[in-house]
XYZ file of C-alpha atoms in Angstrom:
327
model
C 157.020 33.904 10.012
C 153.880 35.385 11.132
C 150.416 33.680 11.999
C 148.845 32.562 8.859
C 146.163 35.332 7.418
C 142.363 34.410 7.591
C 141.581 34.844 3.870
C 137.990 34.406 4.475
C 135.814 36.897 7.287
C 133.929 33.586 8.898
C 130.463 34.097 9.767
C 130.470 34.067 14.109
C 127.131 34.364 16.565
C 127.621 34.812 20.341
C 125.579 33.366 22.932
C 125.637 35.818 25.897
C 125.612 39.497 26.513
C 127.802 39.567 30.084
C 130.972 41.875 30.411
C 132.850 38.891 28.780
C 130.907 38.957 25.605
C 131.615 42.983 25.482
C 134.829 42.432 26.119
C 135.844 40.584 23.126
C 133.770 42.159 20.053
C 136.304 43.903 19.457
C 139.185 41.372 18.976
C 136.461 39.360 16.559
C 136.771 42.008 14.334
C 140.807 41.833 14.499
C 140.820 38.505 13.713
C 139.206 38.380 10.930
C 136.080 37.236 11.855
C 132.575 38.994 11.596
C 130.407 38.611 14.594
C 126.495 38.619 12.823
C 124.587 38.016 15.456
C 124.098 37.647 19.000
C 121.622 36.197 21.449
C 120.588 35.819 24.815
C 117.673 34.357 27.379
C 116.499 38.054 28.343
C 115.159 39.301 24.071
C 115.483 43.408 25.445
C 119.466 42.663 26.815
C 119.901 41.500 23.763
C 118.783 43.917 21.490
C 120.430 46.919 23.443
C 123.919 44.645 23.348
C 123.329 44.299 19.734
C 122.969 48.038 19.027
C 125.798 49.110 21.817
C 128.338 47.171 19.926
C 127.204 47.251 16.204
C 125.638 43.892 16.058
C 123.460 43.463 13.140
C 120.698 40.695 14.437
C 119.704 40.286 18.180
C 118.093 36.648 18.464
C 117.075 34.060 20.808
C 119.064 30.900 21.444
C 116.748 29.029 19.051
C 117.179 31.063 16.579
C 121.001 31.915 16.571
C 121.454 27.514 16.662
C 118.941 27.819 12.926
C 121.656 30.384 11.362
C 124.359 29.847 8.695
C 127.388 30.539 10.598
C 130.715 29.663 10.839
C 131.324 29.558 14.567
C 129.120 30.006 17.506
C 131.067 31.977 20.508
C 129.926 30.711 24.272
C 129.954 33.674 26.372
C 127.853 32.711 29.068
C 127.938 31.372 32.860
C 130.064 27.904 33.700
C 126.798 26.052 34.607
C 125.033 26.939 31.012
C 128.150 25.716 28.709
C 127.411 22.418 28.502
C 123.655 22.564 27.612
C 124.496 25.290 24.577
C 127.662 24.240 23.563
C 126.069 20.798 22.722
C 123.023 22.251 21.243
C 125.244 24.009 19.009
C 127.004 21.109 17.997
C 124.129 19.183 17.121
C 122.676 22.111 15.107
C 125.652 21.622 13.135
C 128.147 24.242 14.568
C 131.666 24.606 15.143
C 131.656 26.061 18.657
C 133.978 27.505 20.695
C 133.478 27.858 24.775
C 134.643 30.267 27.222
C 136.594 29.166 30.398
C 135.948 27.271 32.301
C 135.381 24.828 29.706
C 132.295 23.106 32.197
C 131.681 23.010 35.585
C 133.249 19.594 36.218
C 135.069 16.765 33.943
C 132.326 14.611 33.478
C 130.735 17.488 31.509
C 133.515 17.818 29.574
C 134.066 14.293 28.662
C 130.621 14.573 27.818
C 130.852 17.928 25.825
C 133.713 15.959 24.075
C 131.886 12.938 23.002
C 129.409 15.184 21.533
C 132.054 16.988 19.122
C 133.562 13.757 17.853
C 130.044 11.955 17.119
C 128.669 15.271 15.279
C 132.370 15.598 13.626
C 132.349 19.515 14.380
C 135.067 21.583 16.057
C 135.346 22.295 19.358
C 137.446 24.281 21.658
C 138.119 26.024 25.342
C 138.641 29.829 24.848
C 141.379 29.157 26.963
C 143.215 32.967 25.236
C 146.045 32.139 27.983
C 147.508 29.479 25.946
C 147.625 31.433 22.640
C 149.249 34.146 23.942
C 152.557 35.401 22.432
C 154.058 35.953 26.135
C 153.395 31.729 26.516
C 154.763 31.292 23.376
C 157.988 32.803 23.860
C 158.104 31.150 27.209
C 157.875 27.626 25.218
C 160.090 28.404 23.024
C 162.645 29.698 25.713
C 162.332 26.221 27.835
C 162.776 24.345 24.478
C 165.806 26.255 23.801
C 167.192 25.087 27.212
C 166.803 28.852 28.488
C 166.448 27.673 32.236
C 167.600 24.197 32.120
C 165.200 21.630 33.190
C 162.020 23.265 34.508
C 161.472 22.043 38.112
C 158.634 24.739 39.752
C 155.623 26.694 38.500
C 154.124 29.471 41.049
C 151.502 31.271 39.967
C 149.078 33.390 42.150
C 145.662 35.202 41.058
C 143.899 36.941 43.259
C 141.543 40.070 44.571
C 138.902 41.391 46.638
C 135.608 40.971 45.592
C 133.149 44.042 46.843
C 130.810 43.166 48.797
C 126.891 42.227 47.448
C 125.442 39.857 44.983
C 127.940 39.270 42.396
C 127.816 35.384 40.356
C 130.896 34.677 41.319
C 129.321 34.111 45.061
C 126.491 32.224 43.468
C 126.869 28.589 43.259
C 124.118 28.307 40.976
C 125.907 29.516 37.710
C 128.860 28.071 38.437
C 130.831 30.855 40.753
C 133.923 30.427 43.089
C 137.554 30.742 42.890
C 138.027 27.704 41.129
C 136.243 27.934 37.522
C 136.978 31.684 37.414
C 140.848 32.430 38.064
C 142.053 28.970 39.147
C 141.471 27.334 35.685
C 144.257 29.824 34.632
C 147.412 28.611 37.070
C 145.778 25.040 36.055
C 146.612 25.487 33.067
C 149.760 27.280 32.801
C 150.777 24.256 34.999
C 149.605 21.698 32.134
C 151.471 23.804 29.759
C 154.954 23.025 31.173
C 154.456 19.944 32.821
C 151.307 18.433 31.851
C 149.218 15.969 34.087
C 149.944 15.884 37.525
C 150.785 12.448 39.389
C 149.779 14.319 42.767
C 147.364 17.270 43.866
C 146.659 17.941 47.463
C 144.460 21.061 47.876
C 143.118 23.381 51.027
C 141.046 26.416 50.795
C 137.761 28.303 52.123
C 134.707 28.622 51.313
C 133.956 32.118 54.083
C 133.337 35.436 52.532
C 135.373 38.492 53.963
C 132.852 39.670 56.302
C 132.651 35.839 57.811
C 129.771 34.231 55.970
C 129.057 30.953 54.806
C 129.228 30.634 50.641
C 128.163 27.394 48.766
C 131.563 28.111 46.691
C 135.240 28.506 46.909
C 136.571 31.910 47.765
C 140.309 30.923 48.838
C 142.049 27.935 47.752
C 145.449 26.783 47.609
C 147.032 23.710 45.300
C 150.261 21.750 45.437
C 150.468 19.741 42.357
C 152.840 16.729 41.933
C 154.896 14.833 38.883
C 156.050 11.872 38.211
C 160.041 13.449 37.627
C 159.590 15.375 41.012
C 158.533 18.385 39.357
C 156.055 20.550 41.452
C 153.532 23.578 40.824
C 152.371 25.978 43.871
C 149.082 27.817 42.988
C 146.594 29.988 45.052
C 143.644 31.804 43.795
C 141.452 34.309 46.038
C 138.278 36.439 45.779
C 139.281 37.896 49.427
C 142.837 38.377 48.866
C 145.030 40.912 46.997
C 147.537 38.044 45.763
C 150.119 38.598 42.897
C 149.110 37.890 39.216
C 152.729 37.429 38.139
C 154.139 33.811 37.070
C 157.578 32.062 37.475
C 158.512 28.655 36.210
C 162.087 28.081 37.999
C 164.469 25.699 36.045
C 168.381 24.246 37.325
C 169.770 27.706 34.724
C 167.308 29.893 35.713
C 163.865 31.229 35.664
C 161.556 32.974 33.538
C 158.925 35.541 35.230
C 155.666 36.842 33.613
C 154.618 39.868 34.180
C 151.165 40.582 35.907
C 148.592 38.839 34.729
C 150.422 36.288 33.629
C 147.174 35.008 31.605
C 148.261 38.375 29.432
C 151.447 39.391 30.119
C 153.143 41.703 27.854
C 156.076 41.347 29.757
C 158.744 37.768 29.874
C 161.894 38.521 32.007
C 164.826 35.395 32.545
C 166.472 35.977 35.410
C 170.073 33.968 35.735
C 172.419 33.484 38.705
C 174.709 35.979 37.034
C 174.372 38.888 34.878
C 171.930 41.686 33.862
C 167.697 39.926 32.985
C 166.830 38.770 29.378
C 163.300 40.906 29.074
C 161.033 40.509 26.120
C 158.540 43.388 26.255
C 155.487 41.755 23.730
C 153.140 43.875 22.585
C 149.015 43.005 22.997
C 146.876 43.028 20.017
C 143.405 44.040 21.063
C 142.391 43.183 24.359
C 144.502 40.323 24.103
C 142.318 37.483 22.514
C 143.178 38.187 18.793
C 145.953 35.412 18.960
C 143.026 32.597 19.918
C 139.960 34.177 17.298
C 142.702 33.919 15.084
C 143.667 30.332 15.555
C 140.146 29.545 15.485
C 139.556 31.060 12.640
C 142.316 29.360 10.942
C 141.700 25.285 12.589
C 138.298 25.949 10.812
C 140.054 26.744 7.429
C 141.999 24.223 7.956
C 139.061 22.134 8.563
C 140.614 20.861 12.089
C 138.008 19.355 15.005
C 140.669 20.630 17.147
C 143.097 23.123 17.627
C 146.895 21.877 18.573
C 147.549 24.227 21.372
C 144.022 24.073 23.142
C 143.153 20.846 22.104
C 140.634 18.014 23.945
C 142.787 16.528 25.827
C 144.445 19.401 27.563
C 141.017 20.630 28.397
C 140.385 17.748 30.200
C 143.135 17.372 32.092
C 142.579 20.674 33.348
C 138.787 19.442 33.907
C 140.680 16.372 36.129
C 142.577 18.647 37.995
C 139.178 21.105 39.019
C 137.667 17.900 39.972
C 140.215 16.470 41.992
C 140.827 20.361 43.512
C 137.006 20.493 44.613
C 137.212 16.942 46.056
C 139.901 18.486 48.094
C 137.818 20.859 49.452
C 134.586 19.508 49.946
């Protein structure tokens, strides 16, 4: 069976007008879900984002938290999520926040609390974990496709040009870390969960040798308690792979480059020609997670099953104890 249909076209504002906010107006509208309004700090960004992507109502944050909507989208810089997403909530708003959830796990235990005592939904826009390339790898390790799953590697990296970009500012939250390293994080909590172990290195030295206040290289070695193990490695200076491979006793399944949205699962086996599922992407790939939104508030959920609190803070526990590493 397919996903269930949205029967209703919920009512969504988004708070931010960055490439990521661009980037998914157009999977909203696959999904079922009509994005009203948006808003933003700077009232003349907003208005020209509003009329680039057919936006009906350009408003400030003040005024986008007094609206009758369904959802309110989080589009905006790590170091801002935790100050609008609770706003939100206590304006009476199912919200949903883009990755990295916060810029620590005391914010999100915090962000947390603040869902449960206003009783409204909450959830990461973690898109990786809706995916139907994760899904089929699931499915595969339930079906004993690989045997016991033993090792997750999973790489995600590139150069970043040279010049002010946020993800070499500190101050909103930039680094390595909260931008790509959230992903392996979590593909690692997918199959194994919480780690008993993590023991981290990295750098914080741009290319051309100067000193950042955030992470541009970092490697991770996480530990569990069967003697499972994941090997991760993110980069802003480095060209690394953005494939995946979780290795089991059978066998192992690869995803394709990015592995965050592959369209591409392949089981390779000691013997014999590769299993390869070639999935097709709707949209830009985050109809599968609007959708399930859209559906947990139907449902009238507080959380959805597949990005609910409690994986979102492990990953949170993990970035913590990463950055501890590396201080």
């Amino acid at each position: 069976m397919g996903p269930t249909v949205v029967l209703m076209r919920l009512r969504v504002g988004m708070i931010g007008t960055g490439s990521m906010a661009g980037g998914i107006v157009g999977d909203l509208a696959l999904a079922g879900l009509d994005l009203v309004a948006v808003a933003g700090r700077n009232q003349e960004r907003t208005r020209r984002f509003a009329e680039e992507h057919g936006v009906a109502r350009a408003l400030s944050v003040d005024e986008l938290l007094q609206e009758n909507l369904d959802l309110i989208y989080i589009a905006t810089t790590h170091d801002s999520h935790l100050e609008l997403a609770e706003a939100a909530l206590r304006a009476g708003h199912a919200v949903l926040v883009e990755k990295a959830f916060t810029v620590n796990g005391g914010e999100a235990e915090q962000l947390v609390a603040t869902a449960r005592s206003t009783g409204r939904f909450l959830m990461e826009a973690m898109w990786m974990r809706f995916t139907p390339a994760l899904r089929t790898v699931q499915q595969l390790i339930a079906d004993g496709a690989i045997g016991d799953p033993r090792t997750v590697m999973a790489t995600f990296g590139f150069s970043l040009p040279f010049g002010p970009h946020r993800l070499r500012d500190g101050a909103v939250g930039g680094g390595s870390l909260l931008d790509q390293g959230v992903y392996p994080l979590a593909l690692a909590d997918v199959i194994f969960g919480e780690p008993a172990m993590l023991a981290a290195t990295g750098s914080r030295v741009d290319a051309d040798g100067a000193e950042l206040d955030v992470d541009t290289e970092l490697a991770v070695l996480l530990g569990y308690d069967r003697g499972q193990q994941a090997l991760l490695a993110t980069s802003i200076r480095s060209t690394l792979p953005t494939s995946a491979t979780i290795a089991g006793r059978d066998a192992r399944i690869e995803l394709a480059g990015p592995f965050w949205g592959s369209q591409q699962v392949v089981v390779h086996r000691g013997s014999g020609d590769p299993q390869q599922f070639d999935i097709p992407r709707e949209g830009r790939g985050y109809v599968p997670m609007l959708r399930a939104a859209g559906e947990a508030l139907e449902s009238g959920w507080l959380e959805h099953p597949l990005a609910d609190h409690a994986s979102t803070l492990r990953v949170m526990r993990a970035v913590d104890r990463v950055a501890a590493a590396l201080a």
